Each structure stands twice: as structure tokens, then as C-alpha cells.
Coordinates of N, CA and C in Angstrom, one line a residue:
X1 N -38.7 -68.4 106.3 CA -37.9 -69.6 106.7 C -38.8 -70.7 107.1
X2 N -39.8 -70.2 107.6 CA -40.7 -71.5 108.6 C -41.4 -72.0 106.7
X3 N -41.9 -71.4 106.0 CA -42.5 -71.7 105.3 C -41.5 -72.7 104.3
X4 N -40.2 -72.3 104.2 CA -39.3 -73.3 103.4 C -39.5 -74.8 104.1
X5 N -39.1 -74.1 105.7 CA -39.2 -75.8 105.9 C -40.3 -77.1 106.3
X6 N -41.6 -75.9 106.3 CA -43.0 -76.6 105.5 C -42.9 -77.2 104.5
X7 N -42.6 -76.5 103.6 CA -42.6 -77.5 102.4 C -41.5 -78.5 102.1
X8 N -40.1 -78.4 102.8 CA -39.3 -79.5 102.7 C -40.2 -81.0 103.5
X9 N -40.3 -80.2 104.6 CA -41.4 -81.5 105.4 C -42.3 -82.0 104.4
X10 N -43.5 -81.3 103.8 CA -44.6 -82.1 103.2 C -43.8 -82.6 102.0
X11 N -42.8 -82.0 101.0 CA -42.3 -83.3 99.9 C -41.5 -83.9 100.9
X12 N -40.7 -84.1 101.5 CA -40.3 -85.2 102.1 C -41.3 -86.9 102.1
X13 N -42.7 -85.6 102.9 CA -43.7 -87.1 103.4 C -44.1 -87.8 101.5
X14 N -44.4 -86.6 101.1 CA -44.9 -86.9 99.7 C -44.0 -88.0 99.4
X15 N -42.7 -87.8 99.2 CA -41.6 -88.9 98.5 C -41.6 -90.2 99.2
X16 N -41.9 -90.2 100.5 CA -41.9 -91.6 101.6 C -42.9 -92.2 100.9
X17 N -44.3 -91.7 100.9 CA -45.5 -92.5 100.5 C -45.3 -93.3 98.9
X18 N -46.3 -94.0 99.9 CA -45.8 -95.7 98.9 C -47.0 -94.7 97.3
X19 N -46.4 -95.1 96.4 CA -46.9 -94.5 95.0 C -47.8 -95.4 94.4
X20 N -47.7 -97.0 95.2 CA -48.6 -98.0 94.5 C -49.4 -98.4 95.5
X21 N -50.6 -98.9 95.6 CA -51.4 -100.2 96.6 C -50.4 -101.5 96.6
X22 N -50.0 -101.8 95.3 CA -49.5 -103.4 95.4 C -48.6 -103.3 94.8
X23 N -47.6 -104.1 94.7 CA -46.5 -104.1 94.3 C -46.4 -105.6 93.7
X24 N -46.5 -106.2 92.8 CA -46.0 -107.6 92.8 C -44.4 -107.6 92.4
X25 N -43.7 -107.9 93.2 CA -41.8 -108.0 92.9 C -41.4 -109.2 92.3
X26 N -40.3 -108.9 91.3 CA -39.6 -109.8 90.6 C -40.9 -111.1 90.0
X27 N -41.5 -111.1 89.5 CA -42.3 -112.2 88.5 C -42.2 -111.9 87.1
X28 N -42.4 -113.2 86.5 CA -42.3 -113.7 85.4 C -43.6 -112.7 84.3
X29 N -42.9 -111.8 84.1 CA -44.8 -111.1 83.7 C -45.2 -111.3 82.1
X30 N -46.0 -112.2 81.7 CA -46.5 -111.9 80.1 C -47.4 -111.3 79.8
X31 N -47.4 -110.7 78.5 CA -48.2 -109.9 78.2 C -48.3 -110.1 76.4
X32 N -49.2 -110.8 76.0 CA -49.3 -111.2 74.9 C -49.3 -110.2 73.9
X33 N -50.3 -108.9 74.1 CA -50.3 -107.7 73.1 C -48.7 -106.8 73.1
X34 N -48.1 -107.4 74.4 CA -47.1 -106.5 73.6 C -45.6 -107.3 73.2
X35 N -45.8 -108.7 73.8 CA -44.8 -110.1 73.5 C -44.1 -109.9 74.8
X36 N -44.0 -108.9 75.5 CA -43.3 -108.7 76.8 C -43.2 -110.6 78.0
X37 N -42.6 -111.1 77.7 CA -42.4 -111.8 78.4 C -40.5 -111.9 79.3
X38 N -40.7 -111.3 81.0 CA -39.5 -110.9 81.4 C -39.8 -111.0 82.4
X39 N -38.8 -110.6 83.5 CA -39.0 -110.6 85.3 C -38.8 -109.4 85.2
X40 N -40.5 -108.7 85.7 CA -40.0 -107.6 85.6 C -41.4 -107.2 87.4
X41 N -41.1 -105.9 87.8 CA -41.8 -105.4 88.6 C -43.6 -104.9 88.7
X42 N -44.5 -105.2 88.8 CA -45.8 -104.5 88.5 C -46.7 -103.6 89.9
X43 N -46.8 -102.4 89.1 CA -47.0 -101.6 90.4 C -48.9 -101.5 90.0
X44 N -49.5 -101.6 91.0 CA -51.2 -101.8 90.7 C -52.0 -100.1 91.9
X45 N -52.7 -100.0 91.0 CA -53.5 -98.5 92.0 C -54.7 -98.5 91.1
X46 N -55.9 -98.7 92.2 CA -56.8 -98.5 91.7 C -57.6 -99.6 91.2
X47 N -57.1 -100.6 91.3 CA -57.3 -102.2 91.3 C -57.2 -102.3 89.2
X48 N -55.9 -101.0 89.1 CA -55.3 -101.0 87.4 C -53.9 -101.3 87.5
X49 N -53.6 -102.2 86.6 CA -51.6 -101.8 86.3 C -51.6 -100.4 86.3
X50 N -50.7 -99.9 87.1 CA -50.0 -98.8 87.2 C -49.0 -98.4 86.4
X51 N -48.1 -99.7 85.9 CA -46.4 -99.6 86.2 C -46.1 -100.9 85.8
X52 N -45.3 -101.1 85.0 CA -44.9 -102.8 84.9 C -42.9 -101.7 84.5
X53 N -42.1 -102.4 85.2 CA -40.9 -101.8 85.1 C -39.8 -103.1 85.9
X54 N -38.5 -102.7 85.2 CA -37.1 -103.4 85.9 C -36.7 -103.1 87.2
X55 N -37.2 -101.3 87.4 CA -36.5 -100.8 88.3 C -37.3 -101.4 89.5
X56 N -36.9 -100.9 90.7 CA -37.8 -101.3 92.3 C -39.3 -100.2 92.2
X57 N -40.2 -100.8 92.8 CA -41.6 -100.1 92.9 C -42.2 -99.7 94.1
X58 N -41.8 -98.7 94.7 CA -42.7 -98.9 96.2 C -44.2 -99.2 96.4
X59 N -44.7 -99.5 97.3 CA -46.1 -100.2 97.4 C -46.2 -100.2 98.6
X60 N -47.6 -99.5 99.3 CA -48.4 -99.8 100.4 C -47.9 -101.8 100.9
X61 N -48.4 -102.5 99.9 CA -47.9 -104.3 100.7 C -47.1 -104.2 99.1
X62 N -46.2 -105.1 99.4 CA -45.3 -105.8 98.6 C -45.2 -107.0 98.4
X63 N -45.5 -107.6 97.2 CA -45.9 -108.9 96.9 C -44.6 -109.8 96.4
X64 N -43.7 -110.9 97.1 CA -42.6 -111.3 96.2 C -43.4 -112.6 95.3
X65 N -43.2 -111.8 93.6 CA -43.8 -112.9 92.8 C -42.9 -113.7 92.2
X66 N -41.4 -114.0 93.0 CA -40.1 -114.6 92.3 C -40.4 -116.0 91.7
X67 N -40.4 -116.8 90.6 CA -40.9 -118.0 90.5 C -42.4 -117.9 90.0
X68 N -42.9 -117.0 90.1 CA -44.4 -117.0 89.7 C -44.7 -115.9 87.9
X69 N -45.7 -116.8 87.5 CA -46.3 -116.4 86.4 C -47.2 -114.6 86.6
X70 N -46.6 -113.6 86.1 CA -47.8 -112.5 86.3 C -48.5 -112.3 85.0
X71 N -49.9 -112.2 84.8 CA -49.8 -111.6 83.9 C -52.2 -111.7 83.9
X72 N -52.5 -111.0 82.9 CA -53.5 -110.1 83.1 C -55.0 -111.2 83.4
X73 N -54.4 -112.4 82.6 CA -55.7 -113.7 82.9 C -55.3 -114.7 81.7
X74 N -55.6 -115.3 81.9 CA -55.6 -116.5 80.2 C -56.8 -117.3 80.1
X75 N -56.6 -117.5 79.4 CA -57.8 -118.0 78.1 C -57.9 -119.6 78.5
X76 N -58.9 -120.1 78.4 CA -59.2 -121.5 78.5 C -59.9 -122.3 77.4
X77 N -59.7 -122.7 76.0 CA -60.7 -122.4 74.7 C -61.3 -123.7 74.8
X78 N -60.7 -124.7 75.4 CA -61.6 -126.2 75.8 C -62.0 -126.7 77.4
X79 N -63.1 -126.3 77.5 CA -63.0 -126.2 79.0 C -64.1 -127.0 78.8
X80 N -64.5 -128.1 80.3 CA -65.8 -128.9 80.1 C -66.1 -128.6 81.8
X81 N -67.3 -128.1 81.8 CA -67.6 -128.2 83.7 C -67.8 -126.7 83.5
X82 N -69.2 -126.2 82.8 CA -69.5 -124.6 82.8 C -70.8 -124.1 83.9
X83 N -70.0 -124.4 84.9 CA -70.9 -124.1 86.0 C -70.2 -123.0 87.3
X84 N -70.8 -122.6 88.0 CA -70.1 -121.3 89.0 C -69.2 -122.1 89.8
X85 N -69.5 -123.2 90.3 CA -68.2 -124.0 91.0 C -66.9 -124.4 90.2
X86 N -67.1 -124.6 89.0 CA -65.6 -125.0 87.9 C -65.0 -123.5 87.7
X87 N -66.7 -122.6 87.7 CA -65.5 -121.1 87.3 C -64.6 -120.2 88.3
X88 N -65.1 -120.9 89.5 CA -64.6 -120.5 90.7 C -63.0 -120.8 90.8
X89 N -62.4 -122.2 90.6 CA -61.6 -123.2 90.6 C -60.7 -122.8 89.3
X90 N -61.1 -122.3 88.4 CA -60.7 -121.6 87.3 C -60.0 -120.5 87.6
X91 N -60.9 -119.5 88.2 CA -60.3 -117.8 88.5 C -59.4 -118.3 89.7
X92 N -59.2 -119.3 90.9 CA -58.1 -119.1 91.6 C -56.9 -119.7 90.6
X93 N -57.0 -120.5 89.9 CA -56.0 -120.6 88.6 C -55.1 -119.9 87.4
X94 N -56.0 -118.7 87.8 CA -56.0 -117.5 86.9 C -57.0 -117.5 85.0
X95 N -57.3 -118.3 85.1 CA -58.4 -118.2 84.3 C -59.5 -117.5 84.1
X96 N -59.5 -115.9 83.2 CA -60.0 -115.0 83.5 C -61.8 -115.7 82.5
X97 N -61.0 -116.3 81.3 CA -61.7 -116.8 80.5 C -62.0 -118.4 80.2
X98 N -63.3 -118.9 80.5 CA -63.8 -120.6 79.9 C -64.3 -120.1 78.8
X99 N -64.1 -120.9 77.9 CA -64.9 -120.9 76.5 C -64.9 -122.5 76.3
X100 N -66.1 -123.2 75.6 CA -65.8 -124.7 75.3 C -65.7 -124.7 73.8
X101 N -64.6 -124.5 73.2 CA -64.8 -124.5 71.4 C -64.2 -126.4 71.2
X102 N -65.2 -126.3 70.3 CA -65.0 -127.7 69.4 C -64.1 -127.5 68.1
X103 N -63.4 -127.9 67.7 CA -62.7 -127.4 66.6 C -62.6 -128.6 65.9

């Protein structure tokens, strides 16, 4: 008996604990390799996508991304100012990528 309700206890705790580090809720998420462009949920562990889903995600902190762009970095193919201060200014932008193409 004591041991059943050991183990009701520990899945209990198990089911409480948050399954993600981050959670970003409700954002706009694109994803060009798969065309996925939707409001959808992203669950992050391990500083990886975990989870990109409609349903709710639990998370250690919970991020509301309502209104906001999510998605993995974008590309910059005409950029001028290739120096650590412009790329800095870039990555808070979300610009994972400067490239300067002349075309």
C-alpha cells in the first residue's frame, strides 16, 4: 500500500514539472523549410525547439509572444556596416545572418 502511494506521489510530481525551460505563447511562428507560417506555441529545452504545437505548453518561465514574429533567425543578403557593433544591433533584431551580396 505504502509503495502504491509512492509512486502516485512521484508521477504526480513528475506530471506538475514544467516539461520545457521556455515556453514562448501564442506568436506568429515561421518556418521557411516547412512553409509553417501560424500562431502557434514553441516549447525550447536545452537551448533546442522542443515542441512547436497549437495546444498549451508548460514551461519553467512562460513567454507571451502574442503580436510577435517567432521564428529561428533571418537572413540579411544586403547589409553594409560589417563590423561587431552592426552585428550586435542585428542579433537584437533577430538577424542570425549579414551577408553583403551585390547582385
Amino acid at each position: 500500500m505504502l509503495r502504491c502511494v509512492v509512486v502516485t506521489i512521484v508521477l504526480g510530481l513528475m506530471w506538475q514539472a514544467a516539461p520545457y525551460e521556455i515556453v514562448l505563447q501564442g506568436g506568429r511562428v515561421m518556418d521557411p523549410e516547412t512553409g509553417l507560417d501560424a500562431v502557434r506555441n514553441v516549447g525550447i529545452s536545452g537551448g533546442r525547439i522542443a515542441a512547436v504545437s497549437q495546444e498549451p505548453l508548460r514551461g519553467s518561465t512562460v513567454l507571451d509572444a502574442a503580436g510577435l514574429v517567432v521564428a529561428p533567425g533571418f537572413i540579411d543578403l544586403h547589409s553594409h556596416g560589417q563590423d561587431p557593433e552592426n552585428y550586435r544591433l542585428k542579433a537584437l533584431d533577430g538577424v542570425t545572418t549579414a551577408l553583403e551580396l551585390e547582385i
